[in-house]
Amino acid sequence: INDVHALRSKLQIIQHVSPELMRSGVSVKSAYNAASLQMSGIWPEFQTIRTIEVSHGRLINQADDAEGRRVVVIGREAAIQLFADRNPIGEPLRLNGLTYTVIGKVRQKFQDSSYSGRDKDKAFIPDSAYRALLSERYVDNFIFRVKDTPRVPEVTRKVYEVLARRL
């Protein structure tokens, strides 16, 4: 996680950066059904970078992460599986045995690529809550968005340089 903090502080051309901690096969239970989902622990900026928008409720915010709130944004298909046609907002959801509150449902979107599965099938929680739930020390990956798109190759090189200096 310190690497992601270093990128944020050293490369001002990066508009947004977020770690992503991932776990597949997470046991998820609502009052109505159960599922095994992929879960991602994220910073709020992740949602901007990945264009995660909600049809109901709200997204994860800075206060959620800073306070380690047990809140979850669930994908559209995950919501259907867990709640059928019920509104999931405000409902409790058990993730690996701990209770979280559903704060958002991802809107339907066209997603033509994915590196770890479709957003419609996932659960997103604040990075701090993920670390508390699963005691993870290391980031699976991180994503970033630059302020000036034509400079992506240059910024990517600078990201490697910053990370290399940290070794």
mmCIF file of C-alpha atoms in Angstrom:
data_model
loop_
_atom_site.group_PDB
_atom_site.id
_atom_site.type_symbol
_atom_site.label_atom_id
_atom_site.label_comp_id
_atom_site.label_asym_id
_atom_site.label_seq_id
_atom_site.Cartn_x
_atom_site.Cartn_y
_atom_site.Cartn_z
ATOM 1 C CA ILE A 1 0.000 0.000 0.000
ATOM 2 C CA ASN A 2 2.938 2.319 0.606
ATOM 3 C CA ASP A 3 3.810 2.069 -3.089
ATOM 4 C CA VAL A 4 0.376 3.413 -4.029
ATOM 5 C CA HIS A 5 0.757 6.259 -1.524
ATOM 6 C CA ALA A 6 4.169 7.038 -3.063
ATOM 7 C CA LEU A 7 2.686 7.231 -6.561
ATOM 8 C CA ARG A 8 -0.025 9.574 -5.322
ATOM 9 C CA SER A 9 2.484 11.915 -3.674
ATOM 10 C CA LYS A 10 5.319 11.834 -6.245
ATOM 11 C CA LEU A 11 3.440 11.910 -9.554
ATOM 12 C CA GLN A 12 1.103 14.879 -9.633
ATOM 13 C CA ILE A 13 0.203 14.087 -13.253
ATOM 14 C CA ILE A 14 -1.748 11.101 -11.918
ATOM 15 C CA GLN A 15 -5.295 12.327 -11.469
ATOM 16 C CA HIS A 16 -6.579 9.275 -9.565
ATOM 17 C CA VAL A 17 -4.907 6.154 -8.180
ATOM 18 C CA SER A 18 -6.307 3.269 -6.181
ATOM 19 C CA PRO A 19 -5.108 -0.054 -4.872
ATOM 20 C CA GLU A 20 -7.267 -3.089 -5.418
ATOM 21 C CA LEU A 21 -7.217 -6.063 -3.111
ATOM 22 C CA MET A 22 -9.160 -9.000 -4.512
ATOM 23 C CA ARG A 23 -10.563 -12.227 -3.193
ATOM 24 C CA SER A 24 -12.723 -14.662 -5.123
ATOM 25 C CA GLY A 25 -15.041 -17.209 -3.586
ATOM 26 C CA VAL A 26 -16.187 -14.912 -0.771
ATOM 27 C CA SER A 27 -19.230 -16.290 1.040
ATOM 28 C CA VAL A 28 -22.003 -13.684 0.735
ATOM 29 C CA LYS A 29 -25.408 -14.084 2.406
ATOM 30 C CA SER A 30 -28.486 -11.900 2.430
ATOM 31 C CA ALA A 31 -31.715 -12.629 4.283
ATOM 32 C CA TYR A 32 -33.012 -14.145 1.025
ATOM 33 C CA ASN A 33 -30.179 -16.021 -0.680
ATOM 34 C CA ALA A 34 -26.452 -16.767 -0.723
ATOM 35 C CA ALA A 35 -23.683 -16.530 -3.290
ATOM 36 C CA SER A 36 -19.970 -16.886 -3.777
ATOM 37 C CA LEU A 37 -18.652 -13.613 -5.194
ATOM 38 C CA GLN A 38 -15.453 -11.843 -6.025
ATOM 39 C CA MET A 39 -14.840 -8.991 -3.623
ATOM 40 C CA SER A 40 -12.550 -6.004 -4.100
ATOM 41 C CA GLY A 41 -11.207 -3.670 -1.430
ATOM 42 C CA ILE A 42 -10.791 -0.230 -2.998
ATOM 43 C CA TRP A 43 -10.183 3.455 -2.437
ATOM 44 C CA PRO A 44 -13.089 5.666 -3.548
ATOM 45 C CA GLU A 45 -11.087 6.838 -6.608
ATOM 46 C CA PHE A 46 -11.280 3.299 -8.016
ATOM 47 C CA GLN A 47 -14.944 3.885 -8.834
ATOM 48 C CA THR A 48 -14.097 6.963 -10.919
ATOM 49 C CA ILE A 49 -11.268 5.255 -12.771
ATOM 50 C CA ARG A 50 -13.371 2.167 -13.566
ATOM 51 C CA THR A 51 -16.599 4.140 -14.228
ATOM 52 C CA ILE A 52 -18.516 2.345 -11.530
ATOM 53 C CA GLU A 53 -21.822 4.143 -11.132
ATOM 54 C CA VAL A 54 -24.853 3.192 -9.092
ATOM 55 C CA SER A 55 -28.483 2.941 -10.098
ATOM 56 C CA HIS A 56 -29.557 2.952 -6.449
ATOM 57 C CA GLY A 57 -27.864 4.269 -3.321
ATOM 58 C CA ARG A 58 -24.385 5.737 -3.344
ATOM 59 C CA LEU A 59 -20.734 4.910 -3.931
ATOM 60 C CA ILE A 60 -18.012 4.290 -1.353
ATOM 61 C CA ASN A 61 -16.642 7.617 -0.110
ATOM 62 C CA GLN A 62 -13.569 8.871 1.770
ATOM 63 C CA ALA A 63 -15.317 8.725 5.160
ATOM 64 C CA ASP A 64 -16.246 5.066 4.564
ATOM 65 C CA ASP A 65 -12.601 4.210 3.981
ATOM 66 C CA ALA A 66 -11.142 6.477 6.680
ATOM 67 C CA GLU A 67 -13.520 5.082 9.307
ATOM 68 C CA GLY A 68 -13.323 1.450 8.149
ATOM 69 C CA ARG A 69 -17.083 1.335 7.681
ATOM 70 C CA ARG A 70 -18.594 -2.032 6.872
ATOM 71 C CA VAL A 71 -20.402 -0.912 3.736
ATOM 72 C CA VAL A 72 -20.662 -2.621 0.363
ATOM 73 C CA VAL A 73 -21.565 -1.686 -3.208
ATOM 74 C CA ILE A 74 -22.816 -4.725 -5.072
ATOM 75 C CA GLY A 75 -22.968 -5.480 -8.750
ATOM 76 C CA ARG A 76 -26.278 -5.548 -10.547
ATOM 77 C CA GLU A 77 -26.376 -9.326 -11.098
ATOM 78 C CA ALA A 78 -25.120 -10.000 -7.575
ATOM 79 C CA ALA A 79 -27.978 -7.845 -6.247
ATOM 80 C CA ILE A 80 -30.509 -9.818 -8.285
ATOM 81 C CA GLN A 81 -29.111 -13.126 -7.036
ATOM 82 C CA LEU A 82 -29.066 -11.995 -3.403
ATOM 83 C CA PHE A 83 -32.206 -9.847 -3.237
ATOM 84 C CA ALA A 84 -34.276 -10.796 -6.337
ATOM 85 C CA ASP A 85 -36.452 -7.752 -7.136
ATOM 86 C CA ARG A 86 -36.119 -6.210 -3.650
ATOM 87 C CA ASN A 87 -34.284 -2.925 -3.082
ATOM 88 C CA PRO A 88 -30.960 -3.898 -1.449
ATOM 89 C CA ILE A 89 -30.064 -0.412 -0.160
ATOM 90 C CA GLY A 90 -29.771 -0.403 3.625
ATOM 91 C CA GLU A 91 -30.025 -4.188 3.810
ATOM 92 C CA PRO A 92 -27.514 -6.236 5.811
ATOM 93 C CA LEU A 93 -25.186 -8.524 3.870
ATOM 94 C CA ARG A 94 -22.833 -11.038 5.471
ATOM 95 C CA LEU A 95 -19.384 -11.252 3.863
ATOM 96 C CA ASN A 96 -17.348 -14.159 5.207
ATOM 97 C CA GLY A 97 -19.487 -14.029 8.345
ATOM 98 C CA LEU A 98 -19.278 -10.272 9.079
ATOM 99 C CA THR A 99 -22.254 -7.980 8.574
ATOM 100 C CA TYR A 100 -21.989 -5.110 6.099
ATOM 101 C CA THR A 101 -24.645 -2.653 4.926
ATOM 102 C CA VAL A 102 -25.483 -2.380 1.227
ATOM 103 C CA ILE A 103 -25.070 1.280 0.231
ATOM 104 C CA GLY A 104 -25.094 0.981 -3.551
ATOM 105 C CA LYS A 105 -26.099 -1.177 -6.487
ATOM 106 C CA VAL A 106 -23.994 -0.881 -9.652
ATOM 107 C CA ARG A 107 -26.026 0.324 -12.622
ATOM 108 C CA GLN A 108 -26.245 -1.750 -15.778
ATOM 109 C CA LYS A 109 -23.360 -0.910 -18.070
ATOM 110 C CA PHE A 110 -21.721 -2.200 -21.191
ATOM 111 C CA GLN A 111 -18.367 -3.681 -20.241
ATOM 112 C CA ASP A 112 -16.373 -5.041 -23.157
ATOM 113 C CA SER A 113 -13.242 -5.956 -21.220
ATOM 114 C CA SER A 114 -12.244 -6.980 -17.750
ATOM 115 C CA TYR A 115 -9.080 -8.098 -16.020
ATOM 116 C CA SER A 116 -10.765 -9.813 -13.086
ATOM 117 C CA GLY A 117 -14.441 -10.321 -13.857
ATOM 118 C CA ARG A 118 -17.438 -8.174 -14.637
ATOM 119 C CA ASP A 119 -18.451 -5.445 -12.200
ATOM 120 C CA LYS A 120 -22.040 -6.729 -12.297
ATOM 121 C CA ASP A 121 -20.945 -9.859 -10.417
ATOM 122 C CA LYS A 122 -18.748 -8.267 -7.733
ATOM 123 C CA ALA A 123 -18.889 -6.747 -4.285
ATOM 124 C CA PHE A 124 -16.833 -3.616 -3.533
ATOM 125 C CA ILE A 125 -15.887 -2.565 -0.009
ATOM 126 C CA PRO A 126 -13.565 0.130 1.360
ATOM 127 C CA ASP A 127 -9.891 -0.824 1.378
ATOM 128 C CA SER A 128 -9.708 -0.397 5.168
ATOM 129 C CA ALA A 129 -12.700 -2.701 5.739
ATOM 130 C CA TYR A 130 -11.179 -5.299 3.398
ATOM 131 C CA ARG A 131 -7.914 -5.286 5.337
ATOM 132 C CA ALA A 132 -9.802 -5.692 8.616
ATOM 133 C CA LEU A 133 -11.869 -8.575 7.214
ATOM 134 C CA LEU A 134 -9.055 -10.511 5.557
ATOM 135 C CA SER A 135 -5.869 -9.245 7.248
ATOM 136 C CA GLU A 136 -4.203 -8.577 3.895
ATOM 137 C CA ARG A 137 -0.901 -6.711 3.809
ATOM 138 C CA TYR A 138 -0.262 -6.605 0.087
ATOM 139 C CA VAL A 139 -2.086 -5.018 -2.824
ATOM 140 C CA ASP A 140 -3.105 -7.309 -5.695
ATOM 141 C CA ASN A 141 -2.839 -4.463 -8.188
ATOM 142 C CA PHE A 142 -3.380 -0.761 -8.560
ATOM 143 C CA ILE A 143 -4.958 1.358 -11.237
ATOM 144 C CA PHE A 144 -4.497 4.995 -12.143
ATOM 145 C CA ARG A 145 -5.819 7.673 -14.459
ATOM 146 C CA VAL A 146 -3.647 10.481 -15.770
ATOM 147 C CA LYS A 147 -4.711 14.095 -16.197
ATOM 148 C CA ASP A 148 -3.469 14.220 -19.795
ATOM 149 C CA THR A 149 -4.293 11.041 -21.755
ATOM 150 C CA PRO A 150 -1.615 11.468 -24.473
ATOM 151 C CA ARG A 151 1.004 11.296 -21.696
ATOM 152 C CA VAL A 152 0.048 7.766 -20.572
ATOM 153 C CA PRO A 153 3.256 6.138 -21.940
ATOM 154 C CA GLU A 154 5.420 8.764 -20.207
ATOM 155 C CA VAL A 155 3.504 8.441 -16.936
ATOM 156 C CA THR A 156 3.670 4.646 -17.082
ATOM 157 C CA ARG A 157 7.462 4.898 -17.389
ATOM 158 C CA LYS A 158 7.529 7.271 -14.399
ATOM 159 C CA VAL A 159 5.393 4.861 -12.376
ATOM 160 C CA TYR A 160 7.979 2.133 -12.997
ATOM 161 C CA GLU A 161 10.771 4.534 -11.992
ATOM 162 C CA VAL A 162 9.067 5.494 -8.720
ATOM 163 C CA LEU A 163 8.403 1.880 -7.858
ATOM 164 C CA ALA A 164 11.939 0.782 -8.804
ATOM 165 C CA ARG A 165 13.436 3.387 -6.459
ATOM 166 C CA ARG A 166 11.384 1.894 -3.629
ATOM 167 C CA LEU A 167 13.013 -1.546 -3.953
#
